[in-house]
Amino acid sequence: MPIAVDIDVMLARRKMSVGELADRVRITPANLAVLKNGRAKAVRFATLAVLCEVLECQPGDLLRWESEDTARE
């Protein structure tokens, strides 16, 4: 998948746990793990907006595009 998810980077910067983020965003820790680990097929804009609000960041801080070649390395 050429879209890389950097939620773990923002969690580290904010010194926040996955459980705390899941509680504040109001999604299950399992669903957050799917998103965080890049296994999600889609993300709702509403969820992305709340993630950005809680983590005080922009969508581009959480998601980035990588070429297929880079993603395989």
PDB file of C-alpha atoms in Angstrom:
ATOM      1  CA  MET A   1       0.000   0.000   0.000  1.00  0.00           C
ATOM      2  CA  PRO A   2       1.537   3.308  -1.012  1.00  0.00           C
ATOM      3  CA  ILE A   3      -0.106   5.235   1.861  1.00  0.00           C
ATOM      4  CA  ALA A   4       1.979   5.112   5.039  1.00  0.00           C
ATOM      5  CA  VAL A   5       0.396   5.869   8.409  1.00  0.00           C
ATOM      6  CA  ASP A   6       2.466   7.737  11.004  1.00  0.00           C
ATOM      7  CA  ILE A   7       0.107   7.693  13.974  1.00  0.00           C
ATOM      8  CA  ASP A   8       2.795   6.036  16.087  1.00  0.00           C
ATOM      9  CA  VAL A   9       5.136   8.971  15.390  1.00  0.00           C
ATOM     10  CA  MET A  10       2.548  11.469  16.593  1.00  0.00           C
ATOM     11  CA  LEU A  11       1.755   9.322  19.639  1.00  0.00           C
ATOM     12  CA  ALA A  12       5.426   9.375  20.598  1.00  0.00           C
ATOM     13  CA  ARG A  13       5.658  13.145  20.081  1.00  0.00           C
ATOM     14  CA  ARG A  14       2.580  13.702  22.244  1.00  0.00           C
ATOM     15  CA  LYS A  15       3.672  11.087  24.824  1.00  0.00           C
ATOM     16  CA  MET A  16       0.259   9.448  24.515  1.00  0.00           C
ATOM     17  CA  SER A  17      -0.650   5.760  24.631  1.00  0.00           C
ATOM     18  CA  VAL A  18      -2.705   3.935  22.023  1.00  0.00           C
ATOM     19  CA  GLY A  19      -5.362   3.286  24.665  1.00  0.00           C
ATOM     20  CA  GLU A  20      -5.622   6.951  25.595  1.00  0.00           C
ATOM     21  CA  LEU A  21      -5.882   7.984  21.939  1.00  0.00           C
ATOM     22  CA  ALA A  22      -8.556   5.354  21.279  1.00  0.00           C
ATOM     23  CA  ASP A  23     -10.574   6.609  24.271  1.00  0.00           C
ATOM     24  CA  ARG A  24     -10.297  10.248  23.217  1.00  0.00           C
ATOM     25  CA  VAL A  25     -11.132   9.516  19.559  1.00  0.00           C
ATOM     26  CA  ARG A  26     -13.903   7.118  20.632  1.00  0.00           C
ATOM     27  CA  ILE A  27     -12.802   4.135  18.563  1.00  0.00           C
ATOM     28  CA  THR A  28     -11.798   0.717  19.797  1.00  0.00           C
ATOM     29  CA  PRO A  29      -8.116   0.045  20.434  1.00  0.00           C
ATOM     30  CA  ALA A  30      -8.380  -2.803  17.902  1.00  0.00           C
ATOM     31  CA  ASN A  31      -9.655  -0.462  15.172  1.00  0.00           C
ATOM     32  CA  LEU A  32      -6.991   2.092  16.031  1.00  0.00           C
ATOM     33  CA  ALA A  33      -4.339  -0.649  15.772  1.00  0.00           C
ATOM     34  CA  VAL A  34      -5.636  -1.601  12.302  1.00  0.00           C
ATOM     35  CA  LEU A  35      -5.332   2.023  11.221  1.00  0.00           C
ATOM     36  CA  LYS A  36      -1.982   2.588  12.957  1.00  0.00           C
ATOM     37  CA  ASN A  37      -0.417  -0.507  11.414  1.00  0.00           C
ATOM     38  CA  GLY A  38      -1.477   0.422   7.881  1.00  0.00           C
ATOM     39  CA  ARG A  39      -3.965  -2.428   7.487  1.00  0.00           C
ATOM     40  CA  ALA A  40      -7.060  -0.219   7.110  1.00  0.00           C
ATOM     41  CA  LYS A  41      -8.659  -0.035   3.685  1.00  0.00           C
ATOM     42  CA  ALA A  42     -10.328   3.297   4.428  1.00  0.00           C
ATOM     43  CA  VAL A  43     -10.630   5.998   7.058  1.00  0.00           C
ATOM     44  CA  ARG A  44     -13.584   8.305   7.526  1.00  0.00           C
ATOM     45  CA  PHE A  45     -12.864  11.999   7.324  1.00  0.00           C
ATOM     46  CA  ALA A  46     -14.704  12.430  10.623  1.00  0.00           C
ATOM     47  CA  THR A  47     -12.292   9.973  12.288  1.00  0.00           C
ATOM     48  CA  LEU A  48      -9.303  11.663  10.667  1.00  0.00           C
ATOM     49  CA  ALA A  49     -10.561  15.048  11.876  1.00  0.00           C
ATOM     50  CA  VAL A  50     -10.877  13.839  15.479  1.00  0.00           C
ATOM     51  CA  LEU A  51      -7.428  12.206  15.312  1.00  0.00           C
ATOM     52  CA  CYS A  52      -5.986  15.535  14.155  1.00  0.00           C
ATOM     53  CA  GLU A  53      -7.858  17.444  16.853  1.00  0.00           C
ATOM     54  CA  VAL A  54      -6.708  15.138  19.655  1.00  0.00           C
ATOM     55  CA  LEU A  55      -3.116  14.908  18.394  1.00  0.00           C
ATOM     56  CA  GLU A  56      -3.045  18.628  17.476  1.00  0.00           C
ATOM     57  CA  CYS A  57      -1.714  17.954  13.992  1.00  0.00           C
ATOM     58  CA  GLN A  58      -2.589  18.091  10.306  1.00  0.00           C
ATOM     59  CA  PRO A  59      -3.747  15.094   8.205  1.00  0.00           C
ATOM     60  CA  GLY A  60      -0.368  15.169   6.433  1.00  0.00           C
ATOM     61  CA  ASP A  61       1.311  14.500   9.775  1.00  0.00           C
ATOM     62  CA  LEU A  62      -0.582  11.195   9.985  1.00  0.00           C
ATOM     63  CA  LEU A  63      -0.693  10.055   6.352  1.00  0.00           C
ATOM     64  CA  ARG A  64       1.900  10.170   3.595  1.00  0.00           C
ATOM     65  CA  TRP A  65       2.289   8.682   0.148  1.00  0.00           C
ATOM     66  CA  GLU A  66       5.210   6.404  -0.682  1.00  0.00           C
ATOM     67  CA  SER A  67       6.018   4.991  -4.076  1.00  0.00           C
ATOM     68  CA  GLU A  68       5.477   1.244  -4.412  1.00  0.00           C
ATOM     69  CA  ASP A  69       9.254   0.745  -4.692  1.00  0.00           C
ATOM     70  CA  THR A  70       9.930   2.610  -1.437  1.00  0.00           C
ATOM     71  CA  ALA A  71       7.123   0.775   0.380  1.00  0.00           C
ATOM     72  CA  ARG A  72       8.636  -2.618  -0.508  1.00  0.00           C
ATOM     73  CA  GLU A  73      12.082  -1.736   0.865  1.00  0.00           C
TER      74      GLU A  73
END
